[in-house]
mmCIF file of C-alpha atoms and ligand atoms in Angstrom:
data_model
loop_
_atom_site.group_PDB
_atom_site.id
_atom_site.type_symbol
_atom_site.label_atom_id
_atom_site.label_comp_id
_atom_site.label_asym_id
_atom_site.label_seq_id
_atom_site.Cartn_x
_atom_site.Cartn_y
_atom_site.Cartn_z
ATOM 1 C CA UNK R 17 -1.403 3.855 18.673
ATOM 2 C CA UNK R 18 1.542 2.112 16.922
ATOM 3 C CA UNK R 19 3.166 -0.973 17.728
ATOM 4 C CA UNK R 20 6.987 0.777 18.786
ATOM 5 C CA UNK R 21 9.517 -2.200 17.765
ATOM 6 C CA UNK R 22 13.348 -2.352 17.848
ATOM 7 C CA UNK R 23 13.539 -1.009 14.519
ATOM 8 C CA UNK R 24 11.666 1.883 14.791
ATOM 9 C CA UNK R 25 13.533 2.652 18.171
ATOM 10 C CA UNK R 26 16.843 2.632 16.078
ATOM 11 C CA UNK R 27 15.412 4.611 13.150
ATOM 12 C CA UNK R 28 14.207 7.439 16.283
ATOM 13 C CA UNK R 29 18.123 7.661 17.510
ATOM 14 C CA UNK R 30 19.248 7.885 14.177
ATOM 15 C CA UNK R 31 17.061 10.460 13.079
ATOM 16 C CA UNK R 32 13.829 11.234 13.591
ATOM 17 C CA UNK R 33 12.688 12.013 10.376
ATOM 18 C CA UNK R 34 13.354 8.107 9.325
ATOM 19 C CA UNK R 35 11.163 7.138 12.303
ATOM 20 C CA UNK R 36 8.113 9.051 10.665
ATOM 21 C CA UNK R 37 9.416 7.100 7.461
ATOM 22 C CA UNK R 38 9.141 3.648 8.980
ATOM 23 C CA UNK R 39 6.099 4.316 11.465
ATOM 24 C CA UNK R 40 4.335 5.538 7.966
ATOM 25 C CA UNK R 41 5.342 2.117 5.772
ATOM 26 C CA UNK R 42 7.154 4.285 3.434
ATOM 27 C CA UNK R 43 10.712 2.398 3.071
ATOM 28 C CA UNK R 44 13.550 2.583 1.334
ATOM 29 C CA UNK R 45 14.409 1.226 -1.884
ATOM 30 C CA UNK R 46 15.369 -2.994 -1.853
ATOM 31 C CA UNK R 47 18.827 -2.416 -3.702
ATOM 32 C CA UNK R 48 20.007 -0.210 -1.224
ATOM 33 C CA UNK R 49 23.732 -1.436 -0.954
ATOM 34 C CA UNK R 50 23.740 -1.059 2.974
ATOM 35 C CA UNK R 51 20.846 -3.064 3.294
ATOM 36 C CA UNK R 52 22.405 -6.008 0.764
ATOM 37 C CA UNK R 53 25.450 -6.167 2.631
ATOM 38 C CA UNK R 54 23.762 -6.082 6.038
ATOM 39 C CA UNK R 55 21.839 -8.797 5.133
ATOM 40 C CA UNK R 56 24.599 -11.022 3.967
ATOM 41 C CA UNK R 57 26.995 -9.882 6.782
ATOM 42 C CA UNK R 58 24.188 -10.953 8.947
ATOM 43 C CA UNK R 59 23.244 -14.103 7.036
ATOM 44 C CA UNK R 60 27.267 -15.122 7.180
ATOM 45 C CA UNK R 61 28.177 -14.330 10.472
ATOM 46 C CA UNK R 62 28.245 -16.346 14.054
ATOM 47 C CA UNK R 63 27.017 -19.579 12.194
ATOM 48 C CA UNK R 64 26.965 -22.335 14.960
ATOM 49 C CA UNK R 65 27.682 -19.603 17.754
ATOM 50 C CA UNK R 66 23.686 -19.707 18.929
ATOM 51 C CA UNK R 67 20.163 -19.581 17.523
ATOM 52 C CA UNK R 68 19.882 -16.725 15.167
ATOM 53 C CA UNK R 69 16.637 -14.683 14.238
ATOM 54 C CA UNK R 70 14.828 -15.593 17.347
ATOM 55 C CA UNK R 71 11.271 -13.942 17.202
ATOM 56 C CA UNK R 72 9.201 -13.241 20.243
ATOM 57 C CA UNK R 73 5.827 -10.947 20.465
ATOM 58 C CA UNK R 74 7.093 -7.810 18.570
ATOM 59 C CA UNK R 75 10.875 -8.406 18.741
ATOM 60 C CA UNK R 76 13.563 -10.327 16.959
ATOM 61 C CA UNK R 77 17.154 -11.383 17.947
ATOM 62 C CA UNK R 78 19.701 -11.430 15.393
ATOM 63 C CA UNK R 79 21.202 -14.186 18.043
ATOM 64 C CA UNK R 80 20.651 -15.697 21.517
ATOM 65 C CA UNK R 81 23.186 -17.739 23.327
ATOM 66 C CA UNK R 82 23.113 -19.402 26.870
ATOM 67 C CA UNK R 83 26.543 -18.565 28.406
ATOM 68 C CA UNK R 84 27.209 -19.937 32.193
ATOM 69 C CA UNK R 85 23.708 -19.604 33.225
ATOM 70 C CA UNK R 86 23.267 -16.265 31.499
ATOM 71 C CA UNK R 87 21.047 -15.513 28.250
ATOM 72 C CA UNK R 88 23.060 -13.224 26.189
ATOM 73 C CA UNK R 89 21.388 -11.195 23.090
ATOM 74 C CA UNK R 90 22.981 -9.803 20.303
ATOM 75 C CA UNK R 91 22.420 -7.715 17.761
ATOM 76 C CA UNK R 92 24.731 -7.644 14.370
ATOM 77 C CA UNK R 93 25.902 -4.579 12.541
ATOM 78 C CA UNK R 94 27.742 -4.343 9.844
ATOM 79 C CA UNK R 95 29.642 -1.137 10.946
ATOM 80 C CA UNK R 96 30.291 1.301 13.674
ATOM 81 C CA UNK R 97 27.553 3.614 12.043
ATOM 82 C CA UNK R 98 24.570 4.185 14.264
ATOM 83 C CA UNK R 99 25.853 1.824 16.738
ATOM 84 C CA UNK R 100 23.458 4.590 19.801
ATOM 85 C CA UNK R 101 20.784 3.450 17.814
ATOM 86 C CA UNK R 102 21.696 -0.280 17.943
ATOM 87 C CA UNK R 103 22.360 -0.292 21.684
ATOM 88 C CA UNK R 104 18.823 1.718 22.357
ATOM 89 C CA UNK R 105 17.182 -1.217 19.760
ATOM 90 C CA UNK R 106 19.372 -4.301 22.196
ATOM 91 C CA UNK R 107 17.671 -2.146 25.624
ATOM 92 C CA UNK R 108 14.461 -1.824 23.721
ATOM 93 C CA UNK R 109 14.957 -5.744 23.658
ATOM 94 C CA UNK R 110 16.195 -6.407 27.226
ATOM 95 C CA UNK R 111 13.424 -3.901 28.887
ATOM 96 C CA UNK R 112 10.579 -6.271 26.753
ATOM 97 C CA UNK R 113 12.363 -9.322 27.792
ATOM 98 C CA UNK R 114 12.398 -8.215 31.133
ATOM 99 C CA UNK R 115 8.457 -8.045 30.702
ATOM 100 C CA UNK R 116 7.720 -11.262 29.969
ATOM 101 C CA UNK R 117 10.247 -12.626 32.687
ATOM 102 C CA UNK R 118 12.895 -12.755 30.918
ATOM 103 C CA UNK R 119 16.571 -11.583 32.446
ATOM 104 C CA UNK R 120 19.125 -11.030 29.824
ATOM 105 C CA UNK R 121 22.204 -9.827 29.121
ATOM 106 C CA UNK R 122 23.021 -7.824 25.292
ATOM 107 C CA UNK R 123 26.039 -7.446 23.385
ATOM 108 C CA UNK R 124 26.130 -5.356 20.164
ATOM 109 C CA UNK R 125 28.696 -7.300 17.467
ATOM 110 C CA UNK R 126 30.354 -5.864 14.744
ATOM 111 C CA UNK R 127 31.712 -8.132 13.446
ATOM 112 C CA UNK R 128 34.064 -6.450 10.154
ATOM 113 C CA UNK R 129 35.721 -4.633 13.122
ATOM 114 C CA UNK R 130 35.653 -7.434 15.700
ATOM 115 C CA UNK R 131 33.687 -5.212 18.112
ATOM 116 C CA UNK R 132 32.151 -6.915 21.511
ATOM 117 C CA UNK R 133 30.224 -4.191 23.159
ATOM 118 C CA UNK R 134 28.246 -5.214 26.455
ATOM 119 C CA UNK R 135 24.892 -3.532 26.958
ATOM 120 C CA UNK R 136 23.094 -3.810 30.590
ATOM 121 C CA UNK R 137 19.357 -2.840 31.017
ATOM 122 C CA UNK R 138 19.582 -0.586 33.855
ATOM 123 C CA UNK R 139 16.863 1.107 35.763
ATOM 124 C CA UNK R 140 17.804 4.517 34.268
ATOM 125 C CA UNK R 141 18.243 3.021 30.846
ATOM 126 C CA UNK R 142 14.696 1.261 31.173
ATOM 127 C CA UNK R 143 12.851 4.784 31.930
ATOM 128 C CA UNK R 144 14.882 6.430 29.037
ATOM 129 C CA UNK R 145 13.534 3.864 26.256
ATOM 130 C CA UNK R 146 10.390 4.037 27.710
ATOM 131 C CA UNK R 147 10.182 7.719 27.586
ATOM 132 C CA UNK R 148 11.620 7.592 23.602
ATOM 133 C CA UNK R 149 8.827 4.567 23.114
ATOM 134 C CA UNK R 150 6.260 7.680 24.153
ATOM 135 C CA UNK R 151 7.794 10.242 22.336
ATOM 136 C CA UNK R 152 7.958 8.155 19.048
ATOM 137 C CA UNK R 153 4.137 7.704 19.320
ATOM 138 C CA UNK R 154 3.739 11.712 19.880
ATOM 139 C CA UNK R 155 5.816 11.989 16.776
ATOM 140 C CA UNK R 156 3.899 9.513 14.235
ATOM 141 C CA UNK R 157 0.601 11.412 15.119
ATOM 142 C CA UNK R 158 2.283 14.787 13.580
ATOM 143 C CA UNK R 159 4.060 15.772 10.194
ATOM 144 C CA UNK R 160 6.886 14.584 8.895
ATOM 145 C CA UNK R 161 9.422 16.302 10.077
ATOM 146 C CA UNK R 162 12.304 18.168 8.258
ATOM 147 C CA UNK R 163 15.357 16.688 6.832
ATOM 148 C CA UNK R 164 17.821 16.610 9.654
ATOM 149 C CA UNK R 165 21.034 17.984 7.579
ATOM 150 C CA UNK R 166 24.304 15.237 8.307
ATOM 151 C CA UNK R 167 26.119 14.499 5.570
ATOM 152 C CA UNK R 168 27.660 11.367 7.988
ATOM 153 C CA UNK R 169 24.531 9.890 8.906
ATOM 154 C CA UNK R 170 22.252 10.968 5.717
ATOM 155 C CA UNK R 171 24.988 9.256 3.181
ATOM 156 C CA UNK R 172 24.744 5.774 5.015
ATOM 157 C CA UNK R 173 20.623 6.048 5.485
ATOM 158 C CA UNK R 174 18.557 3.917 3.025
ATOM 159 C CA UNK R 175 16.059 7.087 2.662
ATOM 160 C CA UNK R 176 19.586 9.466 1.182
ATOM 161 C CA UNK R 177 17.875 8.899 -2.584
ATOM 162 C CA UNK R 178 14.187 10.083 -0.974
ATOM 163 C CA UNK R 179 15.438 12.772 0.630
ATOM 164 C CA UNK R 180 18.144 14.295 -1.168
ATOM 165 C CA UNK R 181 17.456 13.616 -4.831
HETATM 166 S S1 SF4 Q 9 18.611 10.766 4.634
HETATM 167 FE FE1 SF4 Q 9 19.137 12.014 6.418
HETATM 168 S S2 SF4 Q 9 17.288 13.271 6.814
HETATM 169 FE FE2 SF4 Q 9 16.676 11.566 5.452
HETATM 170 S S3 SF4 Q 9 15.912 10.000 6.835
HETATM 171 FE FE3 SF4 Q 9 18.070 9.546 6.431
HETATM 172 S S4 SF4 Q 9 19.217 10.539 8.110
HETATM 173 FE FE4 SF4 Q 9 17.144 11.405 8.062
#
């Protein structure tokens, strides 16, 4: 059994070959310019605007903010890529928040495009991440599977070197 965490449930939407990447500690390489500039974006962005990197149990919030008696959680992205991926990681977040008593609220910010998106854990939402929190244990038990052909998404993945050159 694997621990399933956000990042692993955003590597699953994206593709599911990258999950078997991740679940198998086989990452990408450091220099990887998308993972630089999401780092710095990250690093830069909503200084002062709530308490960034908040880690609890097996999950960490880019930022957490108490708005009129609400707890709102956001995730940061540097673009519109993958942004399924990074709402199914913010529900991942709200359905274990919701476990330890927690009610919150997400928002996915992208900040380079001034995108607010609001993301609600509802009770359809909550089976579906539970069902792709199964299906990404079924799927680190097997082979890895093929290279899923997208020029789009394979071009902005940090495994494009490991599986294309
Ligand atoms: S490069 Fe393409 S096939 Fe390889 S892990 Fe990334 S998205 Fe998947």
């Amino acid at each position: 059994m694997i621990d399933v965490n956000g990042y692993l449930i955003l590597s699953y939407s994206n593709c599911h070959r990258e999950a078997w990447l991740v679940a198998h500690r086989i990452f990408p390489e450091n220099d990887n310019t998308n993972l630089a500039l999401g780092r710095l974006l990250h690093e830069t962005s909503y200084e002062n605007k709530g308490e960034k990197d908040v880690a609890i149990d097996n999950i960490k919030l880019d930022l957490v903010q108490e708005k009129n008696g609400k707890t709102i959680v956001s995730e940061i992205k540097k673009s519109k890529y993958s942004l399924d991926g990074a709402r199914d990681q913010l529900l991942f977040y709200l359905r274990r928040l919701k476990e330890m008593g927690v009610e919150a609220e997400g928002l996915l910010l992208v900040p380079k495009e001034r995108k607010r998106i609001p993301v609600i854990l509802t009770a359809e939402e909550e089976k579906r991440i539970r069902e792709m929190s199964d299906e990404i244990q079924k799927l680190v038990d097997g082979p890895i599977p093929p290279i899923e052909r997208s020029q789009n998404r394979c071009k902005n993945c940090a495994y494009y070197t490991y599986c294309w050159v």
